[in-house]
mmCIF file of C-alpha atoms in Angstrom:
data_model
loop_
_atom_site.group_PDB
_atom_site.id
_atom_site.type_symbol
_atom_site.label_atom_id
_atom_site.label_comp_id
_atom_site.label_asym_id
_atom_site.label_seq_id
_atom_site.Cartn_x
_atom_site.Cartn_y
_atom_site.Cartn_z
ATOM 1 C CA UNK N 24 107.076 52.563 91.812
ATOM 2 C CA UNK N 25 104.751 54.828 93.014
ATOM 3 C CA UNK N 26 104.559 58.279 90.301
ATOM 4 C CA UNK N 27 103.603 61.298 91.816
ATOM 5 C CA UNK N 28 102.901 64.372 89.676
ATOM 6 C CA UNK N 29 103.691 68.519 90.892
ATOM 7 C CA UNK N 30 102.390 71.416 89.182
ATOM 8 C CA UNK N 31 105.080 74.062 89.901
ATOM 9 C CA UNK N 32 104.727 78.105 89.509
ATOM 10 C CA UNK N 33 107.327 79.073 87.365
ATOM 11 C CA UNK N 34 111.233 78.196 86.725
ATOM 12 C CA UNK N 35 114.224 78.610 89.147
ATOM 13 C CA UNK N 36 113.102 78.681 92.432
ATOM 14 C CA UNK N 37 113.230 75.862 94.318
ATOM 15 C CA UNK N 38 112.366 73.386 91.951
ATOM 16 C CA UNK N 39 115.622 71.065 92.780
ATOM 17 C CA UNK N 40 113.995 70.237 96.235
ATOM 18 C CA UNK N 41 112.138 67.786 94.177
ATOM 19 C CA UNK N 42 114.712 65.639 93.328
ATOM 20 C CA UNK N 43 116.505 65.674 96.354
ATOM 21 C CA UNK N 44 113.088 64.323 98.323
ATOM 22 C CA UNK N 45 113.298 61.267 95.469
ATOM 23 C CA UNK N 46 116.703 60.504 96.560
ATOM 24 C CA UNK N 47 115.264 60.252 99.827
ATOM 25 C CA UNK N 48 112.102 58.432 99.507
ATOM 26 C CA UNK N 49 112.053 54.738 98.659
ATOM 27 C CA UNK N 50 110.090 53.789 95.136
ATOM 28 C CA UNK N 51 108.383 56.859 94.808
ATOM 29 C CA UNK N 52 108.810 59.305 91.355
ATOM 30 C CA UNK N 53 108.501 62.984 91.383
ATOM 31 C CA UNK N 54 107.326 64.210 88.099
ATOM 32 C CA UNK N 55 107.518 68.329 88.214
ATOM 33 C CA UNK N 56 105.768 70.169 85.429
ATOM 34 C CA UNK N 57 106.308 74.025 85.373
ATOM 35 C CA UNK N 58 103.134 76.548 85.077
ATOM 36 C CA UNK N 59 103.214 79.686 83.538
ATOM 37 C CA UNK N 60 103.580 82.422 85.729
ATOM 38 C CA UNK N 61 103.104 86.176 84.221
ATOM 39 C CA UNK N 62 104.167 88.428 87.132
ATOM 40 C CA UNK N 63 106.504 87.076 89.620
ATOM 41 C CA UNK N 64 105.695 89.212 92.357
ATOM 42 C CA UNK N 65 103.879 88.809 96.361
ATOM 43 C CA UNK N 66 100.628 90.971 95.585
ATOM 44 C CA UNK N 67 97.183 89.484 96.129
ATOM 45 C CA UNK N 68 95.814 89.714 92.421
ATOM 46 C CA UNK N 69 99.337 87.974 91.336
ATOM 47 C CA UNK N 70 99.559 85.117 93.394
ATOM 48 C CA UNK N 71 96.368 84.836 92.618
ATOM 49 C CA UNK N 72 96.867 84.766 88.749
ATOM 50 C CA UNK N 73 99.016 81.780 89.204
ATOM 51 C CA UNK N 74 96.053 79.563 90.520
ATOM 52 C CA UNK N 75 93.443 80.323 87.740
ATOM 53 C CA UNK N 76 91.751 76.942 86.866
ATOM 54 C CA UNK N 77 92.813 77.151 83.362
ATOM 55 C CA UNK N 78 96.579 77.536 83.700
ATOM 56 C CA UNK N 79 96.688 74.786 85.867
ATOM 57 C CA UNK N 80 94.171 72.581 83.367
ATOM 58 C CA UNK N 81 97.111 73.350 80.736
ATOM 59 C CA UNK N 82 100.337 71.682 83.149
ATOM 60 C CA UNK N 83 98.391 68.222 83.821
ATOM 61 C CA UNK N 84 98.810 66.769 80.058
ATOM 62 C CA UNK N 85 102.626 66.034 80.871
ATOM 63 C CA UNK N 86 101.748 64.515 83.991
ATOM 64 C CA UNK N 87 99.074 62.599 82.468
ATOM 65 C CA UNK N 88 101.774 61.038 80.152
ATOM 66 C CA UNK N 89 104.007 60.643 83.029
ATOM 67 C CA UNK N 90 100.884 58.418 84.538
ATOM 68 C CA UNK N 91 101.058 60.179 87.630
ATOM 69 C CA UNK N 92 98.867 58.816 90.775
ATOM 70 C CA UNK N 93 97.773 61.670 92.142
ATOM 71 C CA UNK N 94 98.638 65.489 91.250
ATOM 72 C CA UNK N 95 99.373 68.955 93.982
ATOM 73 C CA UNK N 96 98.798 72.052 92.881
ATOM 74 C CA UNK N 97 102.532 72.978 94.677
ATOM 75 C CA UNK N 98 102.161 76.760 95.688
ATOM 76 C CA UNK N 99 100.817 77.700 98.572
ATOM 77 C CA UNK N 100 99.611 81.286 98.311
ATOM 78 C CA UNK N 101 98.613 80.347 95.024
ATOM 79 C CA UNK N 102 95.703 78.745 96.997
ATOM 80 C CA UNK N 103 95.109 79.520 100.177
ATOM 81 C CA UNK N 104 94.212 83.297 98.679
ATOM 82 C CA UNK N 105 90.893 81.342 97.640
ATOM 83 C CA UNK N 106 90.045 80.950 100.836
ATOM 84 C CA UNK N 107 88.874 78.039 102.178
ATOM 85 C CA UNK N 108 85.484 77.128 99.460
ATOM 86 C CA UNK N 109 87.749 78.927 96.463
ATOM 87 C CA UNK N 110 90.748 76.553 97.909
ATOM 88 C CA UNK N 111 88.162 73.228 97.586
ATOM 89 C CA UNK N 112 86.698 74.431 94.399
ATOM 90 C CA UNK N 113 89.909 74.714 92.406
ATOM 91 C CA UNK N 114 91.568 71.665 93.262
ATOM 92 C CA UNK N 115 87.974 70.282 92.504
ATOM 93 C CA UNK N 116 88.743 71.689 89.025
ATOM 94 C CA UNK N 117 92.123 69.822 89.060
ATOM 95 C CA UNK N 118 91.225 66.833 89.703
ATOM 96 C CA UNK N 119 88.488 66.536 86.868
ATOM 97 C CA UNK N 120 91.226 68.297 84.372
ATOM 98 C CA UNK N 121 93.920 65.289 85.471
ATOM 99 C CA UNK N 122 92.101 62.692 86.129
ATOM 100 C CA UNK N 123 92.992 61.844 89.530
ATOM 101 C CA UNK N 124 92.799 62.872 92.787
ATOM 102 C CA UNK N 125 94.572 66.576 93.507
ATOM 103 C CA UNK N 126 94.987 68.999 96.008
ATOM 104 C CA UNK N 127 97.322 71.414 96.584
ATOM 105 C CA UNK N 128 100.318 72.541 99.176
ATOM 106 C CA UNK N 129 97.856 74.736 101.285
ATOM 107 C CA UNK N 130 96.136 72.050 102.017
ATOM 108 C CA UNK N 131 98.941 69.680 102.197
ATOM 109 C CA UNK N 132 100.033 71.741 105.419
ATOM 110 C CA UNK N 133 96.467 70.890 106.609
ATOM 111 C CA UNK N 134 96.721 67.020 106.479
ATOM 112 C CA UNK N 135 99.997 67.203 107.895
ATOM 113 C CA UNK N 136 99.552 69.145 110.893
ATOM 114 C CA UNK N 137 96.497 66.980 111.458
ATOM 115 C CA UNK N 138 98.988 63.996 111.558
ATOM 116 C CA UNK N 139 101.603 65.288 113.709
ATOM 117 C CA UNK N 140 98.180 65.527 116.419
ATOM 118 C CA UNK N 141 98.996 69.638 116.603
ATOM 119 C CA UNK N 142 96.796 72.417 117.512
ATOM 120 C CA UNK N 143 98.372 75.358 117.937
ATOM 121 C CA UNK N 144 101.483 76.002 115.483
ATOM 122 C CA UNK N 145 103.699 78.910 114.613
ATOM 123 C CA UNK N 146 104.134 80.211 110.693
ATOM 124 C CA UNK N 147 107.273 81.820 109.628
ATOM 125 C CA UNK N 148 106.152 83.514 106.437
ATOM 126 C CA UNK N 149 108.132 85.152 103.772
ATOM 127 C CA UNK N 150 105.126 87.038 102.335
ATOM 128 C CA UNK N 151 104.550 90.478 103.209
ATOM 129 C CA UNK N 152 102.183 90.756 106.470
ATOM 130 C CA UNK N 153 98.869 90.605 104.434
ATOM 131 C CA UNK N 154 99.451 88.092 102.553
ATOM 132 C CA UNK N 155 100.831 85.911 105.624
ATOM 133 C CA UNK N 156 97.561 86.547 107.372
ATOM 134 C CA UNK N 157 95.621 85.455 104.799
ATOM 135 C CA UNK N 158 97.227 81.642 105.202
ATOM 136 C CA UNK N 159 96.332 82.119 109.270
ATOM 137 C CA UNK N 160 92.716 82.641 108.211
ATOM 138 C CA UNK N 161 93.191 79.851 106.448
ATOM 139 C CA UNK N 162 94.917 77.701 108.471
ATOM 140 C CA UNK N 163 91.545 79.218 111.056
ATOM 141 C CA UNK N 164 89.064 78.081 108.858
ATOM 142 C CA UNK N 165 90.343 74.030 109.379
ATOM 143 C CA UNK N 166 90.205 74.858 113.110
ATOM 144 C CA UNK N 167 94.221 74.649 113.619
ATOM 145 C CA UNK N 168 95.307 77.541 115.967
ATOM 146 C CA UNK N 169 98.045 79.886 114.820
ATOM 147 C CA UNK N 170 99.966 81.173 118.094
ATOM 148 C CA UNK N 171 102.250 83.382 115.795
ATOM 149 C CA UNK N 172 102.853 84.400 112.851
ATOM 150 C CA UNK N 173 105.854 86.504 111.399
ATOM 151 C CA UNK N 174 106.294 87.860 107.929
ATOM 152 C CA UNK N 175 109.698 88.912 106.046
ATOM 153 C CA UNK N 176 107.749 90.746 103.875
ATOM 154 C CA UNK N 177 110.106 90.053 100.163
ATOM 155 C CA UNK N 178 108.670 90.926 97.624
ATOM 156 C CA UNK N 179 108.768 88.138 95.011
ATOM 157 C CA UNK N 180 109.555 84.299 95.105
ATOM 158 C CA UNK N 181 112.903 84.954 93.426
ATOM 159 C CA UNK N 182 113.723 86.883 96.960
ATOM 160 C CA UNK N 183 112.910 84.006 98.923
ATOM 161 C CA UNK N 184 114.676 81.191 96.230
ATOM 162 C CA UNK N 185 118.200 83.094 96.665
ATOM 163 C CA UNK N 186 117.527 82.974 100.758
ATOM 164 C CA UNK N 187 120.759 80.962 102.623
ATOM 165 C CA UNK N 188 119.967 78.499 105.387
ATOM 166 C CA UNK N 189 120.890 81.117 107.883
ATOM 167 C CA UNK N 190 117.910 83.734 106.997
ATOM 168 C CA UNK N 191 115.765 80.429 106.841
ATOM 169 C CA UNK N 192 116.814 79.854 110.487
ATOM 170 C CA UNK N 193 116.198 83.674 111.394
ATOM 171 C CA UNK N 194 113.073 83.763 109.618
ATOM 172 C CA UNK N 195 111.644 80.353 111.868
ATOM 173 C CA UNK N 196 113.392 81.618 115.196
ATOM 174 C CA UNK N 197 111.511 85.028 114.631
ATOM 175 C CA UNK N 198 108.189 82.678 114.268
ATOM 176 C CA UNK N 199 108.932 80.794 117.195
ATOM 177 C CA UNK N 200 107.435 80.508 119.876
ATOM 178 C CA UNK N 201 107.225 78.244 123.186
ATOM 179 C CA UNK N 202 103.523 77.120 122.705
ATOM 180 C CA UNK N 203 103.813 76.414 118.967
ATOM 181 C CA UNK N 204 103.607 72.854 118.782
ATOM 182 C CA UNK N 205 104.529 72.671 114.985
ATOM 183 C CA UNK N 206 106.260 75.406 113.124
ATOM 184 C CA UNK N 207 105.389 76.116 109.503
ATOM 185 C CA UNK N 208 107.306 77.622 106.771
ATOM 186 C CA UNK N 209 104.720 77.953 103.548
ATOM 187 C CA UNK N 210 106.703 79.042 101.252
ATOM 188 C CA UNK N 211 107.507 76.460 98.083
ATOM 189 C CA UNK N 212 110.258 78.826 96.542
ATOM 190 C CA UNK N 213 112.310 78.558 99.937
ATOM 191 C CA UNK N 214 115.562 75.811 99.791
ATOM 192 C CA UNK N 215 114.188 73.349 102.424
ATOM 193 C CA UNK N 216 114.332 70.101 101.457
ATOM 194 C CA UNK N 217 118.258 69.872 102.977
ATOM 195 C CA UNK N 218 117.449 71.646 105.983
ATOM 196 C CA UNK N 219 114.591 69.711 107.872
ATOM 197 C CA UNK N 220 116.032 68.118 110.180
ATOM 198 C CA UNK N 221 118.520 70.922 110.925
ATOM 199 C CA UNK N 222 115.372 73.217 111.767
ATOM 200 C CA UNK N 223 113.605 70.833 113.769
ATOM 201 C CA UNK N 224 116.837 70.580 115.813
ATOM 202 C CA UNK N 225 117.486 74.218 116.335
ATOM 203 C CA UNK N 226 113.765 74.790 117.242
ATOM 204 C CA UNK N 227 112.815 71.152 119.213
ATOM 205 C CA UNK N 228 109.536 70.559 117.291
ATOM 206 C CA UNK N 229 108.544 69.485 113.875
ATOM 207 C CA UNK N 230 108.959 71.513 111.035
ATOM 208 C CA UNK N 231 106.429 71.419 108.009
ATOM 209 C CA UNK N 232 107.947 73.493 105.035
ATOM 210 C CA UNK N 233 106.229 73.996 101.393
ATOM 211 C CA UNK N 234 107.674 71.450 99.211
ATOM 212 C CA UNK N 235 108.363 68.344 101.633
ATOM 213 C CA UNK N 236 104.289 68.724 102.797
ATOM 214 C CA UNK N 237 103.104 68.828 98.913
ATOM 215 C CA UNK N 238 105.172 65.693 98.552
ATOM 216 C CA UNK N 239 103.519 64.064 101.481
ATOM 217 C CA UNK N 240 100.205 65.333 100.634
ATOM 218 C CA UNK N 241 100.739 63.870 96.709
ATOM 219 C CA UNK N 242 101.277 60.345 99.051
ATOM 220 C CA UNK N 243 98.363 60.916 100.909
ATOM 221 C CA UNK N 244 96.404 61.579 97.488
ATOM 222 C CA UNK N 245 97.992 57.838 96.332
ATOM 223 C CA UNK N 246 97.088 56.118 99.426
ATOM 224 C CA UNK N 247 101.065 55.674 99.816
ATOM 225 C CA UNK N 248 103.313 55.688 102.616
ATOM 226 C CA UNK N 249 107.141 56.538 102.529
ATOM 227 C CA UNK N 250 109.838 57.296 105.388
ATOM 228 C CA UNK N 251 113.351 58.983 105.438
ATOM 229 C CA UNK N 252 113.854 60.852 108.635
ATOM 230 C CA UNK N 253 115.901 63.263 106.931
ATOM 231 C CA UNK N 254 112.951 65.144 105.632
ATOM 232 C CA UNK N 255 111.609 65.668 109.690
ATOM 233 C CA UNK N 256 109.262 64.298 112.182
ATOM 234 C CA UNK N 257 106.275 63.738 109.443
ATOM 235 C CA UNK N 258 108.332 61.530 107.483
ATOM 236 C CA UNK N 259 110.246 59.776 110.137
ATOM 237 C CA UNK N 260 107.620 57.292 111.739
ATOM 238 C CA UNK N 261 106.624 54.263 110.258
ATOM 239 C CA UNK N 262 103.158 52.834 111.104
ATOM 240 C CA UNK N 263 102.511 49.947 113.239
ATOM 241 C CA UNK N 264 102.795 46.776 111.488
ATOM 242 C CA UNK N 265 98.695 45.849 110.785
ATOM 243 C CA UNK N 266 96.395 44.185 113.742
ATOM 244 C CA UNK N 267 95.542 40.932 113.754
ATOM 245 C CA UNK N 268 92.243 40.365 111.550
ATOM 246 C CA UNK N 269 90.688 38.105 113.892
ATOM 247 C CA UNK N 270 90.844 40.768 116.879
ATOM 248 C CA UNK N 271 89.748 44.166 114.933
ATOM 249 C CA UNK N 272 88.437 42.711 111.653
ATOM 250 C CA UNK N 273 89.248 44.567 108.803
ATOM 251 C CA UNK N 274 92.910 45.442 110.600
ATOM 252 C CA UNK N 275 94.504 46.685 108.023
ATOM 253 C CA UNK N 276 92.408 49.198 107.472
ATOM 254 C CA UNK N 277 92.285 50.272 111.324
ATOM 255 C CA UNK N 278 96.211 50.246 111.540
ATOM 256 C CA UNK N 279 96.457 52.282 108.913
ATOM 257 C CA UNK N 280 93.949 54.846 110.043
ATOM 258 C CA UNK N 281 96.639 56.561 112.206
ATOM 259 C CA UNK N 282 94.886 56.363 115.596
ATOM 260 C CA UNK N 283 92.100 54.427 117.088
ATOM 261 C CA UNK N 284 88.722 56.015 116.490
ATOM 262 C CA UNK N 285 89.595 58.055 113.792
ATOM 263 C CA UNK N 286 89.210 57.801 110.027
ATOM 264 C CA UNK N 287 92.286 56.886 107.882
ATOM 265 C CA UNK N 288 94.470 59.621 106.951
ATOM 266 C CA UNK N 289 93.067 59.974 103.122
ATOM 267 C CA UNK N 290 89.992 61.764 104.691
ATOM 268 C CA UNK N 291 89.319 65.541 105.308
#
């Protein structure tokens, strides 16, 4: 059983996605510990707030406990507002409070674009317009190519937590466009975990929302692989079974690097 541990911001958003996704996912435990949040609001200095190194030093004891693999910082604006350095330096700061290796969902939507072999995607924020273009610089400054970008401008994550499927849909159709090859949806207080597969349908590409990357970036952290196509595309594809050892050597290691030439999937 492979333990996997979330820092959350706050109570009552969209916490339950969690334990849906460990229905889903074979062996693997989903340990969410809530952070103190003092302002739930979508200003700059706020959001910000919620990623100071020492409130997330005080979440990682229960996860420690929990003996948790790997730990994500699981808000996105909570880090990409770092920018790209502050991003590295406070997960940096996470990983020596916990122990082991972190990162966080800003970066989680990184790796996972990365994976899916993308270069230009689409991101259906619902931030107001500032703060959504502060996750396209960010999303600029790891060389992925945002062709649009639309913000619903709410005003707090409570806003976007009480959101139906159907504004989810509007939100990602308003997004859309025909050169996005991936559309992205960063908000972790959005309902997605259900709804995957429904968007990926109604747009014909892969969807990457908040919570189901931060769960595949905490199994990228534990060098751990797990399927169920009903979380979308980057879940549904097993890897090829591992080459022969006499033909590429150490094959494990090259079949699990995701394509030929590159390094595995644990590296920046």
């Amino acid at each position: 059983m492979t333990t996997l541990g979330f820092l959350y911001p706050g109570h009552h958003f969209a916490e339950d996605d969690f334990p849906r996704m460990e229905v889903l996912l074979d062996a693997v435990r989903l340990v969410v510990n809530h952070t103190d949040v003092d302002e739930d609001a979508y200003t700059a200095d706020a959001l910000m707030r919620t990623g100071r190194p020492e409130r997330l030093a005080a979440g990682v004891a229960e996860l420690q406990r929990a003996g948790v693999e790997s730990v994500v910082w699981t808000s996105s604006s909570g880090s990409f507002l770092y920018g790209w350095e502050g991003a590295h330096e406070q997960i940096a700061a996470l990983a020596r409070s916990a122990g082991v290796p972190a990162s966080s969902t800003a970066f989680g939507f990184v790796h996972a674009v990365r994976e899916l072999g993308a270069a230009r995607v689409a991101v259906a924020a619902t931030y107001p317009e500032h703060i959504a273009a502060l996750f396209t610089a960010f999303l600029h400054s790891a060389g992925i190519e945002v062709a649009a970008a639309h913000a619903a401008a709410l005003a707090s994550a409570a806003e976007a937590a009480a959101w139906e499927l159907d504004e989810v849909k509007e939100l990602a159709l308003a997004a859309d466009r025909p050169e996005a090859e991936v559309m992205l949806l960063p908000d972790t207080a959005l309902h997605t975990a259900s709804h995957v597969t429904e968007l990926e349908e109604l747009l014909g590409k892969p969807v990457l929302t908040g919570n189901q990357v931060a769960v595949r970036e905490g199994l990228r952290l534990a060098d751990r692989r797990a399927w169920s196509p009903r979380l979308g595309k980057i879940f549904a594809e097993r890897e090829a079974p591992p080459a022969p050892v006499a033909r590429w050597g150490k094959g494990r290691e090259w079949a699990r690097s995701g394509r030929k030439g590159r390094p595995g999937r644990w590296a920046e």
